[in-house]
PDB file of C-alpha atoms in Angstrom:
ATOM      1  CA  UNK A  17       0.000   0.000   0.000  1.00 83.00           C
ATOM      2  CA  UNK A  18       2.735   2.482   0.977  1.00 88.00           C
ATOM      3  CA  UNK A  19       4.769   1.597  -2.137  1.00 91.00           C
ATOM      4  CA  UNK A  20       1.762   2.373  -4.312  1.00 90.00           C
ATOM      5  CA  UNK A  21       1.249   5.724  -2.583  1.00 89.00           C
ATOM      6  CA  UNK A  22       4.942   6.633  -2.951  1.00 91.00           C
ATOM      7  CA  UNK A  23       4.789   5.673  -6.638  1.00 92.00           C
ATOM      8  CA  UNK A  24       1.783   7.967  -7.190  1.00 91.00           C
ATOM      9  CA  UNK A  25       3.469  10.859  -5.356  1.00 88.00           C
ATOM     10  CA  UNK A  26       6.714  10.452  -7.320  1.00 90.00           C
ATOM     11  CA  UNK A  27       4.809  10.337 -10.617  1.00 90.00           C
ATOM     12  CA  UNK A  28       2.885  13.473  -9.632  1.00 87.00           C
ATOM     13  CA  UNK A  29       6.094  15.329  -8.654  1.00 86.00           C
ATOM     14  CA  UNK A  30       7.781  14.400 -11.953  1.00 89.00           C
ATOM     15  CA  UNK A  31       4.754  15.624 -13.895  1.00 90.00           C
ATOM     16  CA  UNK A  32       4.719  18.867 -11.894  1.00 87.00           C
ATOM     17  CA  UNK A  33       8.448  19.460 -12.499  1.00 88.00           C
ATOM     18  CA  UNK A  34       7.888  19.166 -16.257  1.00 90.00           C
ATOM     19  CA  UNK A  35       4.909  21.562 -16.314  1.00 93.00           C
ATOM     20  CA  UNK A  36       5.477  25.214 -17.122  1.00 95.00           C
ATOM     21  CA  UNK A  37       2.923  27.996 -17.186  1.00 95.00           C
ATOM     22  CA  UNK A  38       2.954  31.615 -18.301  1.00 95.00           C
ATOM     23  CA  UNK A  39       1.214  34.405 -16.381  1.00 96.00           C
ATOM     24  CA  UNK A  40       1.078  38.082 -17.273  1.00 95.00           C
ATOM     25  CA  UNK A  41       2.206  40.314 -14.403  1.00 94.00           C
ATOM     26  CA  UNK A  42      -1.098  42.189 -14.611  1.00 92.00           C
ATOM     27  CA  UNK A  43      -3.008  38.907 -14.075  1.00 93.00           C
ATOM     28  CA  UNK A  44      -1.038  37.395 -11.212  1.00 92.00           C
ATOM     29  CA  UNK A  45      -3.487  35.641  -8.889  1.00 91.00           C
ATOM     30  CA  UNK A  46      -3.519  36.680  -5.238  1.00 87.00           C
ATOM     31  CA  UNK A  47      -3.448  33.049  -4.121  1.00 88.00           C
ATOM     32  CA  UNK A  48      -1.074  31.160  -6.430  1.00 92.00           C
ATOM     33  CA  UNK A  49      -1.082  27.844  -4.537  1.00 91.00           C
ATOM     34  CA  UNK A  50      -3.132  26.027  -7.214  1.00 91.00           C
ATOM     35  CA  UNK A  51      -0.646  27.165  -9.876  1.00 94.00           C
ATOM     36  CA  UNK A  52       2.340  26.161  -7.744  1.00 93.00           C
ATOM     37  CA  UNK A  53       0.829  22.722  -7.076  1.00 90.00           C
ATOM     38  CA  UNK A  54       0.542  22.028 -10.816  1.00 92.00           C
ATOM     39  CA  UNK A  55       3.649  23.698 -12.275  1.00 94.00           C
ATOM     40  CA  UNK A  56       7.368  23.482 -11.588  1.00 94.00           C
ATOM     41  CA  UNK A  57       8.134  26.670 -13.547  1.00 96.00           C
ATOM     42  CA  UNK A  58       6.151  29.911 -13.740  1.00 97.00           C
ATOM     43  CA  UNK A  59       7.154  32.570 -16.272  1.00 97.00           C
ATOM     44  CA  UNK A  60       5.902  36.058 -15.470  1.00 96.00           C
ATOM     45  CA  UNK A  61       5.480  38.076 -18.672  1.00 96.00           C
ATOM     46  CA  UNK A  62       5.106  41.796 -19.447  1.00 95.00           C
ATOM     47  CA  UNK A  63       7.716  42.663 -16.810  1.00 95.00           C
ATOM     48  CA  UNK A  64       8.740  46.326 -16.721  1.00 93.00           C
ATOM     49  CA  UNK A  65      11.296  48.376 -14.785  1.00 92.00           C
ATOM     50  CA  UNK A  66       8.847  49.197 -11.977  1.00 92.00           C
ATOM     51  CA  UNK A  67       8.171  45.488 -11.431  1.00 93.00           C
ATOM     52  CA  UNK A  68      11.908  44.730 -11.268  1.00 92.00           C
ATOM     53  CA  UNK A  69      12.395  47.573  -8.791  1.00 92.00           C
ATOM     54  CA  UNK A  70       9.617  46.132  -6.612  1.00 91.00           C
ATOM     55  CA  UNK A  71      11.344  42.733  -6.596  1.00 92.00           C
ATOM     56  CA  UNK A  72      14.687  44.262  -5.689  1.00 91.00           C
ATOM     57  CA  UNK A  73      13.077  46.478  -3.040  1.00 87.00           C
ATOM     58  CA  UNK A  74      12.174  43.391  -1.060  1.00 76.00           C
ATOM     59  CA  UNK A  75       9.480  45.004   1.093  1.00 78.00           C
ATOM     60  CA  UNK A  76       8.480  41.979   3.184  1.00 73.00           C
ATOM     61  CA  UNK A  77       4.912  43.209   3.669  1.00 72.00           C
ATOM     62  CA  UNK A  78       4.291  43.688  -0.044  1.00 82.00           C
ATOM     63  CA  UNK A  79       2.078  41.131  -1.774  1.00 86.00           C
ATOM     64  CA  UNK A  80       4.646  40.534  -4.554  1.00 89.00           C
ATOM     65  CA  UNK A  81       7.317  39.543  -2.025  1.00 88.00           C
ATOM     66  CA  UNK A  82       4.877  37.189  -0.315  1.00 89.00           C
ATOM     67  CA  UNK A  83       3.949  35.717  -3.724  1.00 93.00           C
ATOM     68  CA  UNK A  84       7.616  35.075  -4.599  1.00 92.00           C
ATOM     69  CA  UNK A  85       8.365  33.627  -1.156  1.00 92.00           C
ATOM     70  CA  UNK A  86       5.421  31.247  -1.558  1.00 94.00           C
ATOM     71  CA  UNK A  87       6.863  30.127  -4.917  1.00 94.00           C
ATOM     72  CA  UNK A  88      10.177  29.384  -3.193  1.00 94.00           C
ATOM     73  CA  UNK A  89       8.398  27.409  -0.463  1.00 94.00           C
ATOM     74  CA  UNK A  90       6.762  25.245  -3.132  1.00 92.00           C
ATOM     75  CA  UNK A  91      10.057  24.809  -5.015  1.00 93.00           C
ATOM     76  CA  UNK A  92       8.741  26.626  -8.082  1.00 95.00           C
ATOM     77  CA  UNK A  93      11.196  28.198 -10.509  1.00 96.00           C
ATOM     78  CA  UNK A  94      10.251  31.776 -11.387  1.00 97.00           C
ATOM     79  CA  UNK A  95      11.312  33.282 -14.733  1.00 97.00           C
ATOM     80  CA  UNK A  96      10.828  36.913 -15.744  1.00 96.00           C
ATOM     81  CA  UNK A  97      10.037  37.918 -19.323  1.00 96.00           C
ATOM     82  CA  UNK A  98      10.373  41.592 -20.264  1.00 95.00           C
ATOM     83  CA  UNK A  99       7.578  43.246 -22.241  1.00 92.00           C
ATOM     84  CA  UNK A 100      10.186  44.055 -24.922  1.00 89.00           C
ATOM     85  CA  UNK A 101      13.915  43.512 -25.398  1.00 83.00           C
ATOM     86  CA  UNK A 102      14.765  45.792 -22.459  1.00 81.00           C
ATOM     87  CA  UNK A 103      16.395  48.605 -24.404  1.00 79.00           C
ATOM     88  CA  UNK A 104      16.944  51.356 -23.304  1.00 83.00           C
ATOM     89  CA  UNK A 105      15.027  51.179 -20.018  1.00 88.00           C
ATOM     90  CA  UNK A 106      16.651  48.073 -18.534  1.00 88.00           C
ATOM     91  CA  UNK A 107      19.291  48.823 -15.929  1.00 87.00           C
ATOM     92  CA  UNK A 108      21.971  46.170 -16.458  1.00 89.00           C
ATOM     93  CA  UNK A 109      22.971  46.315 -12.803  1.00 89.00           C
ATOM     94  CA  UNK A 110      19.500  44.984 -11.977  1.00 89.00           C
ATOM     95  CA  UNK A 111      20.286  41.831 -13.949  1.00 88.00           C
ATOM     96  CA  UNK A 112      23.199  40.978 -11.691  1.00 88.00           C
ATOM     97  CA  UNK A 113      21.093  41.605  -8.557  1.00 92.00           C
ATOM     98  CA  UNK A 114      18.077  39.497  -9.553  1.00 92.00           C
ATOM     99  CA  UNK A 115      17.940  35.882  -8.441  1.00 93.00           C
ATOM    100  CA  UNK A 116      15.470  35.048 -11.214  1.00 95.00           C
ATOM    101  CA  UNK A 117      16.413  34.431 -14.852  1.00 96.00           C
ATOM    102  CA  UNK A 118      15.404  37.334 -17.126  1.00 95.00           C
ATOM    103  CA  UNK A 119      14.329  36.862 -20.752  1.00 95.00           C
ATOM    104  CA  UNK A 120      13.390  39.259 -23.545  1.00 93.00           C
ATOM    105  CA  UNK A 121      10.024  38.917 -25.270  1.00 91.00           C
ATOM    106  CA  UNK A 122      11.938  37.167 -28.098  1.00 90.00           C
ATOM    107  CA  UNK A 123      13.160  34.500 -25.660  1.00 90.00           C
ATOM    108  CA  UNK A 124      16.795  35.624 -25.212  1.00 92.00           C
ATOM    109  CA  UNK A 125      18.142  35.104 -21.719  1.00 94.00           C
ATOM    110  CA  UNK A 126      19.992  38.178 -20.430  1.00 95.00           C
ATOM    111  CA  UNK A 127      23.132  38.180 -18.259  1.00 94.00           C
ATOM    112  CA  UNK A 128      25.228  40.973 -16.785  1.00 93.00           C
ATOM    113  CA  UNK A 129      28.465  40.199 -14.959  1.00 92.00           C
ATOM    114  CA  UNK A 130      29.254  42.922 -12.442  1.00 89.00           C
ATOM    115  CA  UNK A 131      33.045  42.657 -12.750  1.00 91.00           C
ATOM    116  CA  UNK A 132      35.012  45.271 -14.686  1.00 94.00           C
ATOM    117  CA  UNK A 133      36.790  42.594 -16.735  1.00 96.00           C
ATOM    118  CA  UNK A 134      34.651  39.790 -18.105  1.00 96.00           C
ATOM    119  CA  UNK A 135      36.818  36.678 -18.094  1.00 95.00           C
ATOM    120  CA  UNK A 136      36.326  33.128 -19.259  1.00 96.00           C
ATOM    121  CA  UNK A 137      34.812  32.017 -15.947  1.00 94.00           C
ATOM    122  CA  UNK A 138      32.128  34.733 -16.271  1.00 93.00           C
ATOM    123  CA  UNK A 139      31.281  33.796 -19.854  1.00 94.00           C
ATOM    124  CA  UNK A 140      31.300  30.042 -19.184  1.00 93.00           C
ATOM    125  CA  UNK A 141      28.252  30.464 -16.929  1.00 93.00           C
ATOM    126  CA  UNK A 142      26.172  31.832 -19.819  1.00 95.00           C
ATOM    127  CA  UNK A 143      24.188  29.225 -21.780  1.00 95.00           C
ATOM    128  CA  UNK A 144      24.506  29.074 -25.551  1.00 94.00           C
ATOM    129  CA  UNK A 145      22.116  31.385 -27.411  1.00 92.00           C
ATOM    130  CA  UNK A 146      21.845  33.877 -24.539  1.00 94.00           C
ATOM    131  CA  UNK A 147      22.830  37.547 -24.488  1.00 94.00           C
ATOM    132  CA  UNK A 148      25.596  39.194 -22.482  1.00 95.00           C
ATOM    133  CA  UNK A 149      24.737  42.776 -21.524  1.00 94.00           C
ATOM    134  CA  UNK A 150      27.765  44.922 -20.746  1.00 94.00           C
ATOM    135  CA  UNK A 151      28.826  48.524 -20.379  1.00 93.00           C
ATOM    136  CA  UNK A 152      31.488  50.014 -22.679  1.00 93.00           C
ATOM    137  CA  UNK A 153      33.889  50.327 -19.754  1.00 94.00           C
ATOM    138  CA  UNK A 154      33.719  46.576 -19.116  1.00 94.00           C
ATOM    139  CA  UNK A 155      36.434  44.678 -20.966  1.00 95.00           C
ATOM    140  CA  UNK A 156      36.199  41.131 -22.306  1.00 96.00           C
ATOM    141  CA  UNK A 157      39.306  38.938 -22.232  1.00 96.00           C
ATOM    142  CA  UNK A 158      40.290  37.236 -25.504  1.00 96.00           C
ATOM    143  CA  UNK A 159      39.496  33.779 -24.097  1.00 96.00           C
ATOM    144  CA  UNK A 160      36.063  34.932 -22.917  1.00 96.00           C
ATOM    145  CA  UNK A 161      35.418  36.549 -26.297  1.00 95.00           C
ATOM    146  CA  UNK A 162      36.347  33.305 -28.042  1.00 96.00           C
ATOM    147  CA  UNK A 163      33.922  31.393 -25.808  1.00 96.00           C
ATOM    148  CA  UNK A 164      31.117  33.900 -26.486  1.00 96.00           C
ATOM    149  CA  UNK A 165      31.620  33.619 -30.260  1.00 96.00           C
ATOM    150  CA  UNK A 166      31.912  29.829 -30.210  1.00 96.00           C
ATOM    151  CA  UNK A 167      28.717  29.427 -28.174  1.00 96.00           C
ATOM    152  CA  UNK A 168      26.611  31.914 -30.134  1.00 96.00           C
ATOM    153  CA  UNK A 169      26.256  34.348 -27.240  1.00 96.00           C
ATOM    154  CA  UNK A 170      25.289  37.835 -28.379  1.00 94.00           C
ATOM    155  CA  UNK A 171      26.863  40.875 -26.721  1.00 94.00           C
ATOM    156  CA  UNK A 172      24.928  44.094 -26.071  1.00 93.00           C
ATOM    157  CA  UNK A 173      26.972  47.121 -25.193  1.00 91.00           C
ATOM    158  CA  UNK A 174      25.793  50.325 -23.594  1.00 88.00           C
ATOM    159  CA  UNK A 175      27.428  53.515 -22.288  1.00 81.00           C
TER     160      UNK A 175
END
């Protein structure tokens, strides 16, 4: 009897881990437990600068913080999708402060290393097909540049 119950629970957890849902920021439910019970990944779309600032503000009494903490309690992976490609409003420093992966509306994952010199170890953490966002003052070592080119990682540069 117990083996059967464990088998059902494991099957349910595997199914949940594979499920992914998309929710617009403007339509986030107040009580997300039903969504978290069914999905292992939740992508929040139409994210703007104000929303990112709210996440980074971390006001513990705010409903968004409670929502994100509940997701963590349920082991749900949160992804953020910008309403556009993030230019020019996206503050690259925010990318390095966020604990959630950030994507453009076209599906590119954005990264911003905070170091002044981007070396191979920084670039090796970026998955193929993603985008590295950097400031002009940040330098890229030759080895890191080779890795970025080889792995089809685009580079955005801004003042």
